[in-house]
mmCIF file of C-alpha atoms in Angstrom:
data_model
loop_
_atom_site.group_PDB
_atom_site.id
_atom_site.type_symbol
_atom_site.label_atom_id
_atom_site.label_comp_id
_atom_site.label_asym_id
_atom_site.label_seq_id
_atom_site.Cartn_x
_atom_site.Cartn_y
_atom_site.Cartn_z
ATOM 1 C CA LYS N 956 25.555 187.839 16.127
ATOM 2 C CA ALA N 957 25.192 187.573 19.889
ATOM 3 C CA GLY N 958 26.165 184.274 21.476
ATOM 4 C CA VAL N 959 24.423 182.212 24.102
ATOM 5 C CA THR N 960 23.818 184.197 27.268
ATOM 6 C CA GLN N 961 23.511 182.581 30.667
ATOM 7 C CA THR N 962 22.550 184.429 33.801
ATOM 8 C CA PRO N 963 23.650 184.723 36.458
ATOM 9 C CA ARG N 964 27.335 183.805 36.042
ATOM 10 C CA TYR N 965 27.815 182.926 39.697
ATOM 11 C CA LEU N 966 25.443 181.882 42.461
ATOM 12 C CA ILE N 967 25.857 180.854 46.052
ATOM 13 C CA LYS N 968 22.902 179.117 47.667
ATOM 14 C CA THR N 969 22.221 177.294 50.896
ATOM 15 C CA ARG N 970 21.203 173.657 51.156
ATOM 16 C CA GLY N 971 17.447 173.255 50.864
ATOM 17 C CA GLN N 972 16.929 176.393 48.801
ATOM 18 C CA GLN N 973 15.866 176.428 45.188
ATOM 19 C CA VAL N 974 17.493 178.152 42.238
ATOM 20 C CA THR N 975 16.505 179.235 38.739
ATOM 21 C CA LEU N 976 19.055 179.636 35.962
ATOM 22 C CA SER N 977 18.384 181.371 32.673
ATOM 23 C CA CYS N 978 19.634 180.792 29.142
ATOM 24 C CA SER N 979 19.043 182.978 26.088
ATOM 25 C CA PRO N 980 19.962 181.081 22.901
ATOM 26 C CA ILE N 981 21.360 182.510 19.708
ATOM 27 C CA SER N 982 18.667 184.291 17.727
ATOM 28 C CA GLY N 983 16.880 181.832 15.468
ATOM 29 C CA HIS N 984 17.977 178.746 17.406
ATOM 30 C CA ARG N 985 15.070 176.645 18.615
ATOM 31 C CA SER N 986 16.859 173.992 20.639
ATOM 32 C CA VAL N 987 18.299 174.519 24.103
ATOM 33 C CA SER N 988 20.112 171.803 26.024
ATOM 34 C CA TRP N 989 21.319 171.912 29.602
ATOM 35 C CA TYR N 990 24.369 170.172 31.045
ATOM 36 C CA GLN N 991 25.932 169.831 34.468
ATOM 37 C CA GLN N 992 29.726 169.867 34.601
ATOM 38 C CA THR N 993 31.653 168.670 37.656
ATOM 39 C CA PRO N 994 35.295 167.620 38.049
ATOM 40 C CA GLY N 995 34.289 164.092 38.992
ATOM 41 C CA GLN N 996 31.500 163.358 36.511
ATOM 42 C CA GLY N 997 32.391 165.598 33.593
ATOM 43 C CA LEU N 998 29.640 166.952 31.364
ATOM 44 C CA GLN N 999 26.325 165.277 32.072
ATOM 45 C CA PHE N 1000 23.214 165.859 29.958
ATOM 46 C CA LEU N 1001 20.237 167.221 31.887
ATOM 47 C CA PHE N 1002 17.532 167.851 29.281
ATOM 48 C CA GLU N 1003 16.792 169.361 25.904
ATOM 49 C CA TYR N 1004 13.958 171.624 24.851
ATOM 50 C CA PHE N 1005 12.808 172.269 21.315
ATOM 51 C CA SER N 1006 9.926 174.570 20.469
ATOM 52 C CA GLU N 1007 8.812 174.676 24.120
ATOM 53 C CA THR N 1008 8.693 170.863 24.432
ATOM 54 C CA GLN N 1009 11.101 168.702 26.391
ATOM 55 C CA ARG N 1010 12.503 166.246 23.874
ATOM 56 C CA ASN N 1011 14.934 164.312 25.999
ATOM 57 C CA LYS N 1012 15.951 164.000 29.621
ATOM 58 C CA GLY N 1013 19.078 162.722 31.325
ATOM 59 C CA ASN N 1014 19.382 160.656 34.499
ATOM 60 C CA PHE N 1015 18.818 163.348 37.074
ATOM 61 C CA PRO N 1016 16.289 163.414 39.928
ATOM 62 C CA GLY N 1017 12.984 165.219 39.613
ATOM 63 C CA ARG N 1018 14.415 168.149 41.582
ATOM 64 C CA PHE N 1019 15.903 169.255 38.280
ATOM 65 C CA SER N 1020 13.351 170.726 35.909
ATOM 66 C CA GLY N 1021 13.249 173.132 33.042
ATOM 67 C CA ARG N 1022 11.088 174.928 30.587
ATOM 68 C CA GLN N 1023 11.326 176.835 27.348
ATOM 69 C CA PHE N 1024 9.398 179.910 26.365
ATOM 70 C CA SER N 1025 7.964 180.879 22.994
ATOM 71 C CA ASN N 1026 11.000 183.070 22.290
ATOM 72 C CA SER N 1027 13.227 179.981 22.835
ATOM 73 C CA ARG N 1028 14.673 181.327 26.080
ATOM 74 C CA SER N 1029 14.977 178.577 28.649
ATOM 75 C CA GLU N 1030 15.145 178.273 32.391
ATOM 76 C CA MET N 1031 16.177 175.415 34.583
ATOM 77 C CA ASN N 1032 15.183 175.045 38.189
ATOM 78 C CA VAL N 1033 16.733 173.011 40.941
ATOM 79 C CA SER N 1034 14.689 172.587 44.090
ATOM 80 C CA THR N 1035 15.800 171.467 47.547
ATOM 81 C CA LEU N 1036 19.456 172.060 46.759
ATOM 82 C CA GLU N 1037 22.068 169.578 47.945
ATOM 83 C CA LEU N 1038 25.809 170.079 48.365
ATOM 84 C CA GLY N 1039 26.370 167.741 45.428
ATOM 85 C CA ASP N 1040 24.508 170.113 43.127
ATOM 86 C CA SER N 1041 27.498 172.457 43.183
ATOM 87 C CA ALA N 1042 28.645 172.556 39.581
ATOM 88 C CA LEU N 1043 28.994 174.560 36.410
ATOM 89 C CA TYR N 1044 25.674 174.512 34.572
ATOM 90 C CA LEU N 1045 25.991 174.988 30.847
ATOM 91 C CA CYS N 1046 23.362 175.551 28.253
ATOM 92 C CA ALA N 1047 23.832 175.039 24.544
ATOM 93 C CA SER N 1048 21.709 176.258 21.692
ATOM 94 C CA SER N 1049 21.391 174.887 18.197
ATOM 95 C CA LEU N 1050 19.229 175.434 15.157
ATOM 96 C CA VAL N 1051 17.514 172.091 15.437
ATOM 97 C CA GLN N 1052 18.053 169.070 17.677
ATOM 98 C CA SER N 1053 21.442 169.424 19.342
ATOM 99 C CA TYR N 1054 22.806 165.924 18.929
ATOM 100 C CA ASP N 1055 23.328 166.063 15.202
ATOM 101 C CA THR N 1056 24.370 169.625 14.609
ATOM 102 C CA GLU N 1057 26.709 172.235 16.025
ATOM 103 C CA ALA N 1058 25.882 173.232 19.580
ATOM 104 C CA PHE N 1059 26.934 176.660 20.817
ATOM 105 C CA PHE N 1060 27.591 176.837 24.520
ATOM 106 C CA GLY N 1061 27.190 179.712 26.915
ATOM 107 C CA GLN N 1062 29.801 180.580 29.539
ATOM 108 C CA GLY N 1063 27.823 178.770 32.188
ATOM 109 C CA THR N 1064 26.476 179.506 35.637
ATOM 110 C CA ARG N 1065 28.697 178.393 38.478
ATOM 111 C CA LEU N 1066 26.481 177.282 41.345
ATOM 112 C CA THR N 1067 27.925 176.757 44.788
ATOM 113 C CA VAL N 1068 25.736 175.152 47.437
ATOM 114 C CA VAL N 1069 26.885 175.679 51.023
ATOM 115 C CA THR T 1060 24.723 153.411 29.460
ATOM 116 C CA GLN T 1061 26.812 155.005 26.744
ATOM 117 C CA LEU T 1062 30.284 155.869 27.916
ATOM 118 C CA LEU T 1063 33.049 157.699 26.157
ATOM 119 C CA GLU T 1064 36.416 157.199 27.766
ATOM 120 C CA GLN T 1065 39.164 159.638 26.937
ATOM 121 C CA SER T 1066 42.862 159.073 27.456
ATOM 122 C CA PRO T 1067 45.017 160.398 28.788
ATOM 123 C CA GLN T 1068 43.132 162.351 31.447
ATOM 124 C CA PHE T 1069 45.969 164.838 31.854
ATOM 125 C CA LEU T 1070 48.818 165.771 29.567
ATOM 126 C CA SER T 1071 51.589 168.248 30.286
ATOM 127 C CA ILE T 1072 54.006 168.890 27.436
ATOM 128 C CA GLN T 1073 56.465 171.469 26.116
ATOM 129 C CA GLU T 1074 55.740 173.731 23.196
ATOM 130 C CA GLY T 1075 56.659 172.066 19.907
ATOM 131 C CA GLU T 1076 55.849 168.514 20.986
ATOM 132 C CA ASN T 1077 53.261 166.313 19.297
ATOM 133 C CA LEU T 1078 50.427 164.582 21.138
ATOM 134 C CA THR T 1079 47.447 162.315 20.567
ATOM 135 C CA VAL T 1080 44.228 162.158 22.564
ATOM 136 C CA TYR T 1081 41.986 159.109 22.321
ATOM 137 C CA CYS T 1082 38.226 158.791 22.693
ATOM 138 C CA ASN T 1083 36.888 155.240 22.992
ATOM 139 C CA SER T 1084 33.487 153.631 23.412
ATOM 140 C CA SER T 1085 31.762 150.299 23.017
ATOM 141 C CA SER T 1086 28.811 152.099 21.408
ATOM 142 C CA VAL T 1087 28.382 153.175 17.811
ATOM 143 C CA PHE T 1088 27.694 156.856 17.221
ATOM 144 C CA SER T 1089 26.144 158.531 14.196
ATOM 145 C CA SER T 1090 28.729 161.302 14.482
ATOM 146 C CA LEU T 1091 31.399 162.453 16.859
ATOM 147 C CA GLN T 1092 32.304 165.981 17.820
ATOM 148 C CA TRP T 1093 35.437 167.418 19.427
ATOM 149 C CA TYR T 1094 35.287 170.486 21.643
ATOM 150 C CA ARG T 1095 37.856 172.611 23.461
ATOM 151 C CA GLN T 1096 36.969 174.346 26.682
ATOM 152 C CA GLU T 1097 39.036 177.084 28.289
ATOM 153 C CA PRO T 1098 38.726 178.144 31.933
ATOM 154 C CA GLY T 1099 35.612 180.196 32.587
ATOM 155 C CA GLU T 1100 34.163 179.449 29.181
ATOM 156 C CA GLY T 1101 31.807 176.938 27.626
ATOM 157 C CA PRO T 1102 33.061 174.280 25.203
ATOM 158 C CA VAL T 1103 33.675 175.410 21.621
ATOM 159 C CA LEU T 1104 33.172 173.001 18.734
ATOM 160 C CA LEU T 1105 36.355 172.166 16.810
ATOM 161 C CA VAL T 1106 35.122 169.560 14.349
ATOM 162 C CA THR T 1107 32.427 166.991 13.594
ATOM 163 C CA VAL T 1108 33.287 163.640 11.985
ATOM 164 C CA VAL T 1109 30.510 161.579 10.490
ATOM 165 C CA THR T 1110 31.846 158.798 8.284
ATOM 166 C CA GLY T 1111 33.777 155.785 9.609
ATOM 167 C CA GLY T 1112 37.462 156.216 8.787
ATOM 168 C CA GLU T 1113 37.035 159.935 8.138
ATOM 169 C CA VAL T 1114 40.039 162.192 8.706
ATOM 170 C CA LYS T 1115 39.695 165.951 9.118
ATOM 171 C CA LYS T 1116 42.450 168.505 9.514
ATOM 172 C CA LEU T 1117 42.181 171.862 11.195
ATOM 173 C CA LYS T 1118 45.582 173.570 10.883
ATOM 174 C CA ARG T 1119 47.832 171.577 13.265
ATOM 175 C CA LEU T 1120 44.971 169.412 14.544
ATOM 176 C CA THR T 1121 44.074 166.110 12.869
ATOM 177 C CA PHE T 1122 40.879 164.282 13.813
ATOM 178 C CA GLN T 1123 40.071 160.704 12.877
ATOM 179 C CA PHE T 1124 36.854 158.720 13.283
ATOM 180 C CA GLY T 1125 37.293 154.971 13.704
ATOM 181 C CA ASP T 1126 36.114 152.643 10.954
ATOM 182 C CA ALA T 1127 33.410 151.220 13.231
ATOM 183 C CA ARG T 1128 32.353 154.713 14.439
ATOM 184 C CA LYS T 1129 33.073 153.762 18.057
ATOM 185 C CA ASP T 1130 36.289 155.664 18.619
ATOM 186 C CA SER T 1131 38.157 158.758 17.569
ATOM 187 C CA SER T 1132 41.514 160.420 17.976
ATOM 188 C CA LEU T 1133 42.839 163.955 17.995
ATOM 189 C CA HIS T 1134 46.461 164.541 17.051
ATOM 190 C CA ILE T 1135 48.147 167.897 17.590
ATOM 191 C CA THR T 1136 51.388 168.621 15.777
ATOM 192 C CA ALA T 1137 53.889 171.082 17.235
ATOM 193 C CA ALA T 1138 51.709 172.088 20.174
ATOM 194 C CA GLN T 1139 51.533 175.743 21.144
ATOM 195 C CA THR T 1140 50.681 177.359 24.472
ATOM 196 C CA GLY T 1141 47.382 178.458 22.945
ATOM 197 C CA ASP T 1142 46.372 174.788 22.653
ATOM 198 C CA THR T 1143 46.084 174.582 26.445
ATOM 199 C CA GLY T 1144 42.600 173.618 27.536
ATOM 200 C CA LEU T 1145 40.152 170.811 28.200
ATOM 201 C CA TYR T 1146 39.468 168.666 25.144
ATOM 202 C CA LEU T 1147 36.125 166.881 25.043
ATOM 203 C CA CYS T 1148 34.795 164.365 22.582
ATOM 204 C CA ALA T 1149 31.025 163.966 22.268
ATOM 205 C CA GLY T 1150 29.141 161.209 20.518
ATOM 206 C CA ALA T 1151 25.752 161.766 18.919
ATOM 207 C CA GLY T 1152 23.296 158.962 19.523
ATOM 208 C CA PHE T 1153 19.954 158.164 21.131
ATOM 209 C CA GLN T 1154 18.872 161.755 20.513
ATOM 210 C CA LYS T 1155 21.486 163.351 22.696
ATOM 211 C CA LEU T 1156 25.163 164.188 22.901
ATOM 212 C CA VAL T 1157 27.200 161.991 25.220
ATOM 213 C CA PHE T 1158 30.376 163.694 26.353
ATOM 214 C CA GLY T 1159 33.661 162.004 27.065
ATOM 215 C CA THR T 1160 35.529 162.198 30.338
ATOM 216 C CA GLY T 1161 37.833 164.928 29.006
ATOM 217 C CA THR T 1162 41.578 165.411 28.517
ATOM 218 C CA ARG T 1163 43.195 168.369 30.200
ATOM 219 C CA LEU T 1164 46.164 169.596 28.149
ATOM 220 C CA LEU T 1165 48.811 171.981 29.430
ATOM 221 C CA VAL T 1166 51.383 173.262 26.967
ATOM 222 C CA SER T 1167 54.312 175.063 28.563
ATOM 223 C CA PRO T 1168 56.651 177.473 26.758
#
C-alpha cells in the first residue's frame, strides 16, 4: 500500500511569508502527527490530529497551526516565517493515536527560510 | 519537560565491530520505540518495547527496556555499512511521542 506522502519535498521562503505543507496519510489511518526536525533540537512534536480534531499540541508559538480534513489528509501552516523555522518537517500517520502504536513517517518537507 | 538523552551522539566504527546506544530519561514511559532514519528519509520504526526488562532481538540488533521503564539500550553485533544512519529512541507518554536526541552511526568498510 502507498506510504505517507508529503508535499512539497523542498521549499524556499522569505522571512515574513507564510507556508502550507501537506500530508496524505496511509489509507485507513486516522491519526496524523507533525514534527519539526533540526540539527540542534532534534525531533520536536508540533501537534496531532485525529478524526479532524487536534488532540495534542507541542510547545510551539501560535504561528504554527494545522488542520485535518475528513479524508484524514492534513495540512500545517506557518505564518510570519522566521529564519529559525528552517527545518525538516515530518508528518507521521497511524491507525489510532500515534503515541502507543506504530507511526509511519513521510519523507518530510525541507523548508528553508532566507 | 520529558527529556530523552541518547549517548553517544556520534559513533564512527569499522564494519564487524559491536556497539551499544543508550537512551535515558528521568521519566517513566508506557512504551519505548526505536527508529532509524537515513538521509532524505523519515524515521522507520525498528521495534517497540513495552514491559520493564523486556529484551527484543531483530537479527543483529538487540533492544532492552529498563526495569523501571525509564531507559533503553540498542546493541548492534557485527555492524555492517547498511547500519549507518540516525538512531532515535521515542518514549510514549502524556499522549505523545517524545523523541530522544539521536545517535548518528557511521559504519565504514
